[in-house]
Coordinates of C-alpha atoms in Angstrom, one line a residue:
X1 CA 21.9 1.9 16.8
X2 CA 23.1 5.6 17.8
X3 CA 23.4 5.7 21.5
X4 CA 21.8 9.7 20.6
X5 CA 18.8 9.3 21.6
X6 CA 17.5 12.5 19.9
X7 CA 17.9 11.5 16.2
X8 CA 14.7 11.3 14.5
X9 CA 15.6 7.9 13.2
X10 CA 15.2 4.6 14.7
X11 CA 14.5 1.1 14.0
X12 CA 11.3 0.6 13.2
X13 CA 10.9 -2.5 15.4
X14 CA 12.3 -4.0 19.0
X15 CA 15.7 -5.4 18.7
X16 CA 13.9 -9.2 19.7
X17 CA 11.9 -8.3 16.5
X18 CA 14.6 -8.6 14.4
X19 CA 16.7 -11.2 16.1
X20 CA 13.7 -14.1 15.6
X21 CA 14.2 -12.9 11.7
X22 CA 17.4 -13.1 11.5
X23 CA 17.2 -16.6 13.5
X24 CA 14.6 -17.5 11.0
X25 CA 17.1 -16.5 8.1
X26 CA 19.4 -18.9 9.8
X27 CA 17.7 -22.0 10.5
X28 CA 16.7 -21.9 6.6
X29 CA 20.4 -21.8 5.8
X30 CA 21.0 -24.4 7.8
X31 CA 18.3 -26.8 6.2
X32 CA 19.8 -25.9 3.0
X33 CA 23.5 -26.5 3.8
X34 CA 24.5 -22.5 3.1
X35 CA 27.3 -21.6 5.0
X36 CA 26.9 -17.3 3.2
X37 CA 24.1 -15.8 2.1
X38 CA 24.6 -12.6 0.7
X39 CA 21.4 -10.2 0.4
X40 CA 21.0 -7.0 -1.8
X41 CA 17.2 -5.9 -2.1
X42 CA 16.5 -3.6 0.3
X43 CA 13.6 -4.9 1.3
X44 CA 15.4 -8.1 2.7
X45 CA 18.2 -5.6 4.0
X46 CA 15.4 -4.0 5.8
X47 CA 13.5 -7.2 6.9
X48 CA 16.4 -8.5 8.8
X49 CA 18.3 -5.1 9.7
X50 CA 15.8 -2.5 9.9
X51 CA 18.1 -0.3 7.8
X52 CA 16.1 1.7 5.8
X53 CA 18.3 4.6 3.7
X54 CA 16.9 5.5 0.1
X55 CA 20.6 4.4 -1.1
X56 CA 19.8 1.0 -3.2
X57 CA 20.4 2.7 -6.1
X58 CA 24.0 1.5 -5.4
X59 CA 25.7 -1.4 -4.8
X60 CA 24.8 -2.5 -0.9
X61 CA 24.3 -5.8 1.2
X62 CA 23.3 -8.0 4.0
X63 CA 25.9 -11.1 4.8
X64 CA 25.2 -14.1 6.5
X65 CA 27.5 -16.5 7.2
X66 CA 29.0 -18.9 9.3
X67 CA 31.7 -18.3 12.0
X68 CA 32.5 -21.5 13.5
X69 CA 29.2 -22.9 14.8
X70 CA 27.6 -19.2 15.0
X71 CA 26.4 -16.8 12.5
X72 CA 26.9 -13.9 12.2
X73 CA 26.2 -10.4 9.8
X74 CA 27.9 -7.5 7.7
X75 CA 26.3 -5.0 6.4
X76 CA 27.9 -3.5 3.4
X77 CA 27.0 0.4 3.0
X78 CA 28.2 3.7 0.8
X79 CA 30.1 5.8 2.8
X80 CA 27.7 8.6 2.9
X81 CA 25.2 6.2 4.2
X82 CA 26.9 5.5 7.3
X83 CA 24.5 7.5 9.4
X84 CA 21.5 5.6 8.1
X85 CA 23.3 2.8 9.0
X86 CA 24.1 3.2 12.5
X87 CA 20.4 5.1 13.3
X88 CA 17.9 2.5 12.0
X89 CA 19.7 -0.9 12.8
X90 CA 20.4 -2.5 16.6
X91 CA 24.1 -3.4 14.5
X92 CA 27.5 -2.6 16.3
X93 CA 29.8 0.0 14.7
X94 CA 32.2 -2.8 13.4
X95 CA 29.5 -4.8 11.8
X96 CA 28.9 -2.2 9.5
X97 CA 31.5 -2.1 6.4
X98 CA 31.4 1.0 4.8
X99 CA 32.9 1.5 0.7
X100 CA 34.4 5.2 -0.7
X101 CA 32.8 6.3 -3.8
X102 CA 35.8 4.7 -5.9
X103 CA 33.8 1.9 -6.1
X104 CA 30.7 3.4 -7.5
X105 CA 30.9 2.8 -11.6
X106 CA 34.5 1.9 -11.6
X107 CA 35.0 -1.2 -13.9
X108 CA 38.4 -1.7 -11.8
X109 CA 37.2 -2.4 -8.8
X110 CA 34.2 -3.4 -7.0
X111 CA 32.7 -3.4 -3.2
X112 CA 32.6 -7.3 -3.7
X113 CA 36.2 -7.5 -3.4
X114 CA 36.0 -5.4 0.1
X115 CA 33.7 -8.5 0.6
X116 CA 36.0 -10.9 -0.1
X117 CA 38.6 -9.3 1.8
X118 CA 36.7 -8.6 5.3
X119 CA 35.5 -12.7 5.2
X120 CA 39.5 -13.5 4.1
X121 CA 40.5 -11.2 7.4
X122 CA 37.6 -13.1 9.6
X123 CA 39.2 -16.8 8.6
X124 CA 42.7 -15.8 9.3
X125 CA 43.8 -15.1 5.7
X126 CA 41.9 -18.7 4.3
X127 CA 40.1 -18.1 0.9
X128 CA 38.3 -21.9 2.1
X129 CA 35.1 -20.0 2.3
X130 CA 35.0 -19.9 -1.5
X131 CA 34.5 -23.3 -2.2
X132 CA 31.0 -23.3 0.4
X133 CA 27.9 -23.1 -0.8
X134 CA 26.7 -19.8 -1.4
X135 CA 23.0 -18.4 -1.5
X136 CA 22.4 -15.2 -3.7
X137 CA 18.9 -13.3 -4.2
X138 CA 20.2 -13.6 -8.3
X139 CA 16.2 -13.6 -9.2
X140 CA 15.7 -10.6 -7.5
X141 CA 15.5 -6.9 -9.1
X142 CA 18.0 -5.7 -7.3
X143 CA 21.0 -8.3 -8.2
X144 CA 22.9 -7.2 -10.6
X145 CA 24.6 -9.3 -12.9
X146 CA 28.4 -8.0 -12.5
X147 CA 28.1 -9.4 -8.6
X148 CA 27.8 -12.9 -9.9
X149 CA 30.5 -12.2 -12.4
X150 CA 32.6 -10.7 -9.9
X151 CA 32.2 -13.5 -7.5
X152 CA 33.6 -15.9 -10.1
X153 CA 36.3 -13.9 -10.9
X154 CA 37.2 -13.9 -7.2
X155 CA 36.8 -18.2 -7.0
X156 CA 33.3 -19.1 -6.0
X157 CA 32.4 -22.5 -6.9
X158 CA 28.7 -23.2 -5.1
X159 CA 26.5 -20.1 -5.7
X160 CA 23.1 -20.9 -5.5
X161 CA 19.9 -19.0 -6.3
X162 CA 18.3 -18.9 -2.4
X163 CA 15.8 -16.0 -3.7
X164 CA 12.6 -17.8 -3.1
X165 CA 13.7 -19.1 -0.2
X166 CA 14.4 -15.9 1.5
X167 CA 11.1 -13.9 0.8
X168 CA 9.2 -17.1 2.3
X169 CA 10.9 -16.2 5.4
X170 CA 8.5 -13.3 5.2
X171 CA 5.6 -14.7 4.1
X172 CA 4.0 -15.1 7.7
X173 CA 3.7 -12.1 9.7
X174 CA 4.6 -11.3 13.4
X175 CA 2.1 -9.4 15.0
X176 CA 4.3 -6.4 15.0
X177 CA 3.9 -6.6 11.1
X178 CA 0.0 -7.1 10.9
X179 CA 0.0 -3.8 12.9
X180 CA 1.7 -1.6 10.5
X181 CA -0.2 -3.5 7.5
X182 CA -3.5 -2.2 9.4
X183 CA -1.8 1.4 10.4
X184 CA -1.8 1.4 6.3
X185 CA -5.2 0.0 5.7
X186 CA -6.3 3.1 7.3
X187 CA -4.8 5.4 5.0
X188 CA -5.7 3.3 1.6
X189 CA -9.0 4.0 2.7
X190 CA -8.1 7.9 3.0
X191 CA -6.2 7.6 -0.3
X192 CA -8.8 5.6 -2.1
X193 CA -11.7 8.2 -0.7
X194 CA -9.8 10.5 -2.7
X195 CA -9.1 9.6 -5.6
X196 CA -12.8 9.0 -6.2
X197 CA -13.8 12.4 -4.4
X198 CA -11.8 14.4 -7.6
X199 CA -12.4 11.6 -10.4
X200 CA -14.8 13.9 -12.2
X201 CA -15.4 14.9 -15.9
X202 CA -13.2 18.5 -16.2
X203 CA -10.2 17.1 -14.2
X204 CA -7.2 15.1 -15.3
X205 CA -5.6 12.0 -14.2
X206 CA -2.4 13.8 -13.1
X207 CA -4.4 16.4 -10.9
X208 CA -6.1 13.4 -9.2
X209 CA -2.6 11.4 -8.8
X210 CA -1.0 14.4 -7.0
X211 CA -4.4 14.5 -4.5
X212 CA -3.6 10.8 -3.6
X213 CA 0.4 11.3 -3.7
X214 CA -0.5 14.4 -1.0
X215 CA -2.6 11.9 1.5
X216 CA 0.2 9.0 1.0
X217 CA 2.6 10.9 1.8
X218 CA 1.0 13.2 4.9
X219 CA -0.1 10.2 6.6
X220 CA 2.6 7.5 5.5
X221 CA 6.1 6.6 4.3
X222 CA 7.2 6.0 0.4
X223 CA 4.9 3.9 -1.5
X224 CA 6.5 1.4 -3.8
X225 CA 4.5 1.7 -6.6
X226 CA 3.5 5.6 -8.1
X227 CA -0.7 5.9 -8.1
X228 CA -1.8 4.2 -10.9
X229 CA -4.7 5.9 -12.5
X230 CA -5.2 4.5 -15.4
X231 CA -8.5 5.0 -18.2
X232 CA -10.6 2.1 -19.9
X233 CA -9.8 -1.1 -20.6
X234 CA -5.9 -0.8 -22.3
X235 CA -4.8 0.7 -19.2
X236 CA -3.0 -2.3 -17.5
X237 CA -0.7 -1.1 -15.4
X238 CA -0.2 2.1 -17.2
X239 CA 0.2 5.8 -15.9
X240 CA -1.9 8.8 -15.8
X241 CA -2.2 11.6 -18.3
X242 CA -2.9 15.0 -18.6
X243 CA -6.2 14.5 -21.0
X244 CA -9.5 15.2 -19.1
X245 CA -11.6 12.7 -18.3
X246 CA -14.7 12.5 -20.7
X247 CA -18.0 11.2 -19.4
X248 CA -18.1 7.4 -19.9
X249 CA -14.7 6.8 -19.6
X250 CA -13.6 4.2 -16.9
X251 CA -10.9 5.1 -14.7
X252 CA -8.7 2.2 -12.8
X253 CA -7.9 2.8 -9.9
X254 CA -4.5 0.4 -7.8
X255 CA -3.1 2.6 -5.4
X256 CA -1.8 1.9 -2.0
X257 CA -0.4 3.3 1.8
X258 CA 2.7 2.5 3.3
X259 CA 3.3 2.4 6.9
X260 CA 7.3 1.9 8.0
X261 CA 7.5 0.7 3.8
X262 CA 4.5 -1.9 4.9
X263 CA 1.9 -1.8 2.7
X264 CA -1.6 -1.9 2.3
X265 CA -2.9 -2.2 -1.6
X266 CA -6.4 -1.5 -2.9
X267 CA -8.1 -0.9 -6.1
X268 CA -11.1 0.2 -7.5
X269 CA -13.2 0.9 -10.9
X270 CA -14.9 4.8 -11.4
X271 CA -17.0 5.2 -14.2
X272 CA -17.0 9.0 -15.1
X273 CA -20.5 10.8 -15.1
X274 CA -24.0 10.2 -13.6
X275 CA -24.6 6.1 -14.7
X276 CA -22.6 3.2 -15.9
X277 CA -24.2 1.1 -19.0
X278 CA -25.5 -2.0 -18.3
X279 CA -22.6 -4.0 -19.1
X280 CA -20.7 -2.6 -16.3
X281 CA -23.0 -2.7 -13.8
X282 CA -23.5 -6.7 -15.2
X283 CA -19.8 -7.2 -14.8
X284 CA -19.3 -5.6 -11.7
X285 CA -22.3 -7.8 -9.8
X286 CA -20.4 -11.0 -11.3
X287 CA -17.2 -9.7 -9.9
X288 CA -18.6 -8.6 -6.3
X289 CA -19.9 -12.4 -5.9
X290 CA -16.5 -13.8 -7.8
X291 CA -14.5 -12.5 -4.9
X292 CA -17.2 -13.2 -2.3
X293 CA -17.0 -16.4 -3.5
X294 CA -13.1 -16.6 -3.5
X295 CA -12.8 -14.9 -0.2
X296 CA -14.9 -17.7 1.5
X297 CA -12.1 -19.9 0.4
X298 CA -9.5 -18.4 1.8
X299 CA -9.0 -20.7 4.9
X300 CA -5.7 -22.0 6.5
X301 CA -4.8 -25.5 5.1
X302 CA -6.7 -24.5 1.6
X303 CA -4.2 -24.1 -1.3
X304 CA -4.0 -21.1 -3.4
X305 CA -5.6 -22.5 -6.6
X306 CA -8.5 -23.3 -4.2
X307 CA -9.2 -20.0 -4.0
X308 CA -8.3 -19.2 -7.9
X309 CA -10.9 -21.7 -9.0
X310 CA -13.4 -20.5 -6.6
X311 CA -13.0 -17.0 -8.4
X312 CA -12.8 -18.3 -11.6
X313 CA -15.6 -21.1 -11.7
X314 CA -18.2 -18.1 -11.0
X315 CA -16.8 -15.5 -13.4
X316 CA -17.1 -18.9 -15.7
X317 CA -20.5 -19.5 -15.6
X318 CA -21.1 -15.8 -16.1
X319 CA -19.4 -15.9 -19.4
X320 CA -16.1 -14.1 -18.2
X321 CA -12.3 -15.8 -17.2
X322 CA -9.7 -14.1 -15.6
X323 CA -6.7 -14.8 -17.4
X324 CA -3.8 -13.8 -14.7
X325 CA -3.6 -14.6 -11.5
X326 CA -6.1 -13.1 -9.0
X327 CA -3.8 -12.5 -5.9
X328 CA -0.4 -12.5 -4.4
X329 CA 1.4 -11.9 -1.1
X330 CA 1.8 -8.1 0.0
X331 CA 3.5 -6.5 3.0
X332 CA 6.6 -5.0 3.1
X333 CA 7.9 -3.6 0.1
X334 CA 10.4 -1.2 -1.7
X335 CA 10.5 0.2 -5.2
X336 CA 9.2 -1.3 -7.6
X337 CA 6.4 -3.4 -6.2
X338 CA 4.6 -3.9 -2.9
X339 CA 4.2 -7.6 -3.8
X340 CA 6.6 -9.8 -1.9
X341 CA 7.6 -12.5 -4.9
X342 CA 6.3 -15.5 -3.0
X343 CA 2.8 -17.1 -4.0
X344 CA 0.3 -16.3 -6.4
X345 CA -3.3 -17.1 -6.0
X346 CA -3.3 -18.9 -9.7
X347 CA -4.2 -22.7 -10.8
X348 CA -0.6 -24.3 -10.4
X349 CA 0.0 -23.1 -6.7
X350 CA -0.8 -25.6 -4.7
X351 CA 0.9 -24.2 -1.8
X352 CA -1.3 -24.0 2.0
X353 CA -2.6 -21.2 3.1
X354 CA -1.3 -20.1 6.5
X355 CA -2.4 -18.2 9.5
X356 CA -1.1 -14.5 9.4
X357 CA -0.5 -14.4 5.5
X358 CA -1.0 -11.5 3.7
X359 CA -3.6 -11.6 0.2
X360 CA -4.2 -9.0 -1.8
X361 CA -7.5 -10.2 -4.3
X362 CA -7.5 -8.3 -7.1
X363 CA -9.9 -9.0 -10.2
X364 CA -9.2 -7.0 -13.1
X365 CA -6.0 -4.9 -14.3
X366 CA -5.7 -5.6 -17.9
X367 CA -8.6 -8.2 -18.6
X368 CA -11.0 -6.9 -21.6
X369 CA -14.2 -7.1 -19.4
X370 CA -13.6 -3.8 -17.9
X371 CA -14.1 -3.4 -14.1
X372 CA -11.6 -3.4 -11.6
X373 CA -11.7 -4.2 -7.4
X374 CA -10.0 -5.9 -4.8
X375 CA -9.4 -6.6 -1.0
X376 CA -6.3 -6.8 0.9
X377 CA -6.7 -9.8 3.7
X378 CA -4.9 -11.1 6.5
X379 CA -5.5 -14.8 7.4
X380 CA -7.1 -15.5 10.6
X381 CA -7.9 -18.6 12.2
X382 CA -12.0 -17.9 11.3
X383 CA -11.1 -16.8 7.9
X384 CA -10.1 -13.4 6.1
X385 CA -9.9 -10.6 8.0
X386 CA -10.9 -7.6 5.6
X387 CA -8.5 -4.8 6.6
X388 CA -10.0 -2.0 4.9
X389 CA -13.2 -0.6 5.2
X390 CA -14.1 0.5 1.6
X391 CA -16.3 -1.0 -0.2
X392 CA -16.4 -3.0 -3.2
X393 CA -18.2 -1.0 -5.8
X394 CA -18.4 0.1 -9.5
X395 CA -18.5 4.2 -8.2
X396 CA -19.8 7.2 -10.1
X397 CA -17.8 10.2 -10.3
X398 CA -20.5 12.3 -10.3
X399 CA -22.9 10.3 -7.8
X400 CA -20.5 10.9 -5.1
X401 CA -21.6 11.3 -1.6
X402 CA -25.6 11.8 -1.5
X403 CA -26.4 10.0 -4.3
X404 CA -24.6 7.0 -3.9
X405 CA -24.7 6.3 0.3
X406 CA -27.7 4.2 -0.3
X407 CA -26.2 2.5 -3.1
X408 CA -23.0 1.3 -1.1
X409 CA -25.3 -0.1 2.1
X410 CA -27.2 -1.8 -0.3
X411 CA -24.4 -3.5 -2.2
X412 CA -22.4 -4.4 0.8
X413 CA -25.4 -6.2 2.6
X414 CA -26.2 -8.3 -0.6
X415 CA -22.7 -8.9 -1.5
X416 CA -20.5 -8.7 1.7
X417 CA -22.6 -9.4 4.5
X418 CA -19.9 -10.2 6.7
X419 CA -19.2 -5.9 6.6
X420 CA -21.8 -4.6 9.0
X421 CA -23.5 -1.0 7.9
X422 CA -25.3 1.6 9.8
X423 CA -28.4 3.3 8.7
X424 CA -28.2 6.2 6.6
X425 CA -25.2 8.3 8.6
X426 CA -21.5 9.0 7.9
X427 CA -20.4 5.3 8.5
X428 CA -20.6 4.6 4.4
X429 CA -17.6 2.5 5.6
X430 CA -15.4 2.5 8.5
X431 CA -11.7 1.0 8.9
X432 CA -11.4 -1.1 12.0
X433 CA -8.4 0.3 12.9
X434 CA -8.8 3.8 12.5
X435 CA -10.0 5.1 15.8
X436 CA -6.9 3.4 17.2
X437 CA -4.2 5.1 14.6
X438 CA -6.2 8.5 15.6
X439 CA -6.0 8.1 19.4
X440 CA -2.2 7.1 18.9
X441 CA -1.2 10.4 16.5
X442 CA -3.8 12.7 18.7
X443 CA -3.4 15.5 15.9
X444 CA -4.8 12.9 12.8
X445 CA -8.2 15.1 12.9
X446 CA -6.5 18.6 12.3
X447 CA -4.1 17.6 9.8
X448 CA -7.0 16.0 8.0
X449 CA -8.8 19.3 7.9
X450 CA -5.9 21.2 7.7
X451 CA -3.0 19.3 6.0
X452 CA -3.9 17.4 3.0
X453 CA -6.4 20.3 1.8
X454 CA -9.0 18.3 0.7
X455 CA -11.9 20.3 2.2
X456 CA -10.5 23.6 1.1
X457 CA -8.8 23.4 -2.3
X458 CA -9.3 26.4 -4.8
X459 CA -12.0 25.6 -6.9
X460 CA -12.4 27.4 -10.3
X461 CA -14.1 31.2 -10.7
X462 CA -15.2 31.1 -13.9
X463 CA -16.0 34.1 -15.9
X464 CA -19.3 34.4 -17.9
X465 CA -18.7 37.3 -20.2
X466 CA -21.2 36.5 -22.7
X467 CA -23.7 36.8 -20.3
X468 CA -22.1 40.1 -19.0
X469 CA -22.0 41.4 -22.4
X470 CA -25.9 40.5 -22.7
X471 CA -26.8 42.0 -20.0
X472 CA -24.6 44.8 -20.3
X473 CA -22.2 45.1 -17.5
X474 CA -18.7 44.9 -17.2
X475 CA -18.1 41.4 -15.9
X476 CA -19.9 38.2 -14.5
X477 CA -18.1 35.7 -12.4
X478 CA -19.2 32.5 -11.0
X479 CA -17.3 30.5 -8.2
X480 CA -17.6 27.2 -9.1
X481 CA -17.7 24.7 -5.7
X482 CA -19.5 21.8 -7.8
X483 CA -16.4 20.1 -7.2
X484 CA -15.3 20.9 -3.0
X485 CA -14.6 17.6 -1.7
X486 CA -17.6 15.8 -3.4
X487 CA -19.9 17.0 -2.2
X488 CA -21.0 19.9 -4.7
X489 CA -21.4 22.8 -2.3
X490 CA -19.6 25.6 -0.6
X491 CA -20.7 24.3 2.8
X492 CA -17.7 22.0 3.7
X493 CA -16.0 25.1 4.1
X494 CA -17.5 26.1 7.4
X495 CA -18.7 22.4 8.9
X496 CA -14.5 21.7 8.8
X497 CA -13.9 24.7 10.7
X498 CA -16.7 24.3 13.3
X499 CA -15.4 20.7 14.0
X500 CA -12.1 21.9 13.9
X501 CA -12.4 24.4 16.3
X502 CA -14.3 21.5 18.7
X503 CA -11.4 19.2 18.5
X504 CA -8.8 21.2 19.3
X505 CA -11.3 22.9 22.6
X506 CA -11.4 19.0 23.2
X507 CA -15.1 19.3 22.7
X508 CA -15.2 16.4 20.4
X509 CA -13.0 13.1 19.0
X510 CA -13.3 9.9 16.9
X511 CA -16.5 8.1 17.7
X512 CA -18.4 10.8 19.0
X513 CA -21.7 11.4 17.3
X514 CA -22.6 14.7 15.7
X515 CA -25.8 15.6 14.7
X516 CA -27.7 18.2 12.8
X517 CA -31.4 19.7 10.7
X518 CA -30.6 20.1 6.7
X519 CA -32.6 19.8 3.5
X520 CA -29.1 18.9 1.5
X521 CA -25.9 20.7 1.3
X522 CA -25.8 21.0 4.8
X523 CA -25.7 17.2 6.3
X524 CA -24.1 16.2 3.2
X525 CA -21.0 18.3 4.3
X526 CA -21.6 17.0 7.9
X527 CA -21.6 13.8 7.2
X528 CA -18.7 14.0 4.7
X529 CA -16.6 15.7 7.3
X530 CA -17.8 13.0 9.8
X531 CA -17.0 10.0 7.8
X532 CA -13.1 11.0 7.3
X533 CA -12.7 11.6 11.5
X534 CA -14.0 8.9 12.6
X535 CA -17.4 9.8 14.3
X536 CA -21.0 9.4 13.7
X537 CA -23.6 11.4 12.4
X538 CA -27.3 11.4 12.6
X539 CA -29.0 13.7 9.8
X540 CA -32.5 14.6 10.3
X541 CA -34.3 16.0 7.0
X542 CA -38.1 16.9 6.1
X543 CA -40.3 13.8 5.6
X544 CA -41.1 15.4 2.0
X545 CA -37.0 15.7 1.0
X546 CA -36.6 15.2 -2.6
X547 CA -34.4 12.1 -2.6
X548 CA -31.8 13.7 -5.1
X549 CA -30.9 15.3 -2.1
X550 CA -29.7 12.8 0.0

């Protein structure tokens, strides 16, 4: 690590945090009889380094090996990426091997050979090293078949697949981990609360991935997967479009946040106008008590299918199967995939479940039945502990706030009654962790307001000019606000500057209760406003309020 302690980048752990890894790394190669491993995702480069440079679209690595009864580590970087190198890792200068561009898509030479020749240097000239065993990540995406080609041009006689073996390694969090994975729970929920705020017939799925790229990205580091907002059932895993949504169209929803590249996944089903059909709402309750169901399961010393069969012996005697697998390990993650290549909660993993994992549940994604949700878990000693705060729910585009706050409370007290509710207020749902993240940032509130632009994006003026021409004049215009932050009214506008303009006089802050007299658009935008900072709101309307305006 730079001894400048003014550059913007550092490790994102203590230096003890990544010596009990790299100890951990060690101990497995010694219960396996490696005497090199020899690392190239970048996740692992960053697991055990912190180094953390967008640079893995080129040759780089992480070695391990043996030097006489200690270990000890190399990492192997592009030139240009030397000052990531020395700013975000604890490493000394000279365990840092840097390569010249020569070696970037030059069939003559390769930075294995600079490889070879540094661990030739270290034994005093002895090429002995080459007969040892050898573990490589060659199942991982980021192992590239010339380095095992290469390394058998150069001699290597015992090079073994340790892939597996290396993500276990982080399969059980420290509690330095579980803390980012909840810093990103809190902005999933952000980032999920907004793709369902402008899900709405009129609007297209890449308008709605650039409002969720805009919050992931204000609040939280890359993401390793783009938004994925995909429409009806042949969606799987597909991208979003320009078309427009059409009412009756289902839109799937797996996005997630990244905090310091850890991640937090989430997923959830919109259904585009004012009501789903029957079968949706049918599937959707068999779902909600399919995870329940599987959730209750998830206990240390259980095995993975344990929890599989509990999902999939309810959907079962609903009529429905889940064909895939219904979970796998998340946490820290680079491009392509947030999952972690470990376990899979399917019927042939019979592997424990252990305190501090990491589960992401996730029933749907390319199953015919058509309804997608999930819930990202850590495992606690009393069972799962449900990081985010949304909740699990078939949603409406065009029921958003008022129409659907009952709805949630009611669906989370007969489905998940472990997630307590308020009465009728702002706390729809509320992240455990998010009062915490805001006290820490101290500026979260404004940039809410003022940052992402949710509560103030341009909406439409339309013009009407066959009515002016009806009515004779020379123009009509209509500003359409059926669409500001979900909550269909011009109102927002003026609640997030009023609470604005209390935060920063100090006058008010997350978990404080705000309170005010409305007959609709008014509250609504309260409340709204309320929700996404963190406080409370109490709502008083007239006894005879017509319910559509709640």
């Amino acid at each position: 690590m730079r001894s400048d302690s003014k550059s913007l980048y550092k490790p994102a752990f203590k230096r003890e945090e990544y010596q009990m890894r790299i100890s951990k790394l060690t101990s497995m190669m010694s219960k396996n009889h490696y005497k090199m491993i020899i690392i190239c995702s970048p996740q692992n480069i960053n697991y055990f380094t912190g180094f953390d440079g967008w640079s893995f679209y080129v040759p780089q690595f992480l070695i391990v090996f043996l030097k006489g009864n200690d270990y000890h580590t190399k990492l192997v970087l592009r030139g240009m990426d030397s000052s990531a190198g020395l700013s975000t890792t604890y490493l000394p200068q000279d365990d840092i091997l840097y390569y010249p561009d020569k070696y970037i898509d030059n069939t003559e030479c390769h930075p294995i050979e600079l490889i070879d020749n540094m661990l030739r240097e270290i034994q005093g000239g002895s090429s002995s090293f080459r007969l040892t065993r050898v573990g490589l990540e060659s199942d991982a995406t980021y192992f590239r078949a010339r380095y095992l080609n290469e390394l058998l041009r150069l001699g290597y006689t015992q090079l073994l697949d340790a892939t597996l073996k290396i993500n276990e390694i982080r399969m059980i969090k420290s509690q330095a981990e579980l803390e980012y994975i909840r810093r990103a729970s809190v902005i999933a929920d952000m980032v999920m609360d907004t793709a369902i705020t402008h899900i709405c017939s009129g609007n297209t799925g890449a308008y709605v991935a650039s409002k969720i790229a805009e919050v992931q990205y204000n609040f939280g580091t890359p993401v390793a997967i783009c938004p994925m907002v995909m429409v009806d059932e042949d969606g799987a895993h597909m991208n979003w479009t320009n078309d427009i949504f059409k009412k009756g169209q289902k839109v799937f929803l797996e996005l997630a946040a990244s905090y310091h590249h850890y991640h937090c996944p989430i997923s959830r089903c919109v259904v585009v106008g004012e009501k789903a059909d029957e079968e949706t709402t049918r599937i959707g309750n068999i779902i909600l008590q399919s995870l329940t169901n599987a959730l209750d399961m998830v206990r240390i010393g259980n095995a993975m299918d344990d929890v599989y069969w509990a999902f999939e012996n309810t959907m079962n005697e609903n009529g429905l199967s889940k064909r895939s697998r219904i979970g796998y390990s998340f946490g820290l993650g680079f491009v392509p995939d947030w999952g972690e290549n470990t376990f899979s909660i399917r019927p042939d993993d019979n592997r424990k479940i252990q305190e501090n994992m990491c589960i992401h549940l996730i029933a749907g994604c390319g199953d015919s039945w058509g309804v997608q949700m999930s819930e990202s878990i850590i495992v606690k000693k009393d069972g799962p502990e449900m990081i985010c705060g949304f909740p699990r729910n078939v949603f409406l585009s065009d029921h958003r706030i008022r129409n659907n706050t009952l709805n949630y409370i009611n669906t989370l007290q007969k489905y998940c009654p472990k997630q307590k509710t308020k009465d009728w207020n702002c706390n729809i749902y509320m992240n455990p962790h998010r009062d915490k993240l805001m006290n820490e940032t101290g500026d979260v509130c404004r940039k809410m307001l003022c940052k992402t632009e949710m509560p103030i994006d341009k909406t439409p003026l339309v013009e009407l000019s066959v009515l002016a021409k009806e009515l004779g004049v020379g123009g009509i215009f209509m500003k359409d606000e059926s669409c500001r932050m979900g909550t269909d009214a011009f109102k927002i506008l003026g609640v997030s500057y009023a609470v604005e303009q209390m935060i920063k006089r100090g006058e008010l802050k997350p978990g404080d209760t705000v309170t005010t007299m409305t007959d609709g658009n008014h509250g609504c935008a309260l409340a709204r406003i309320a929700r996404d900072l963190s406080m409370n709101a109490v709502i008083f309307v007239p006894s005879n309020i017509v319910p559509a305006c709640m």
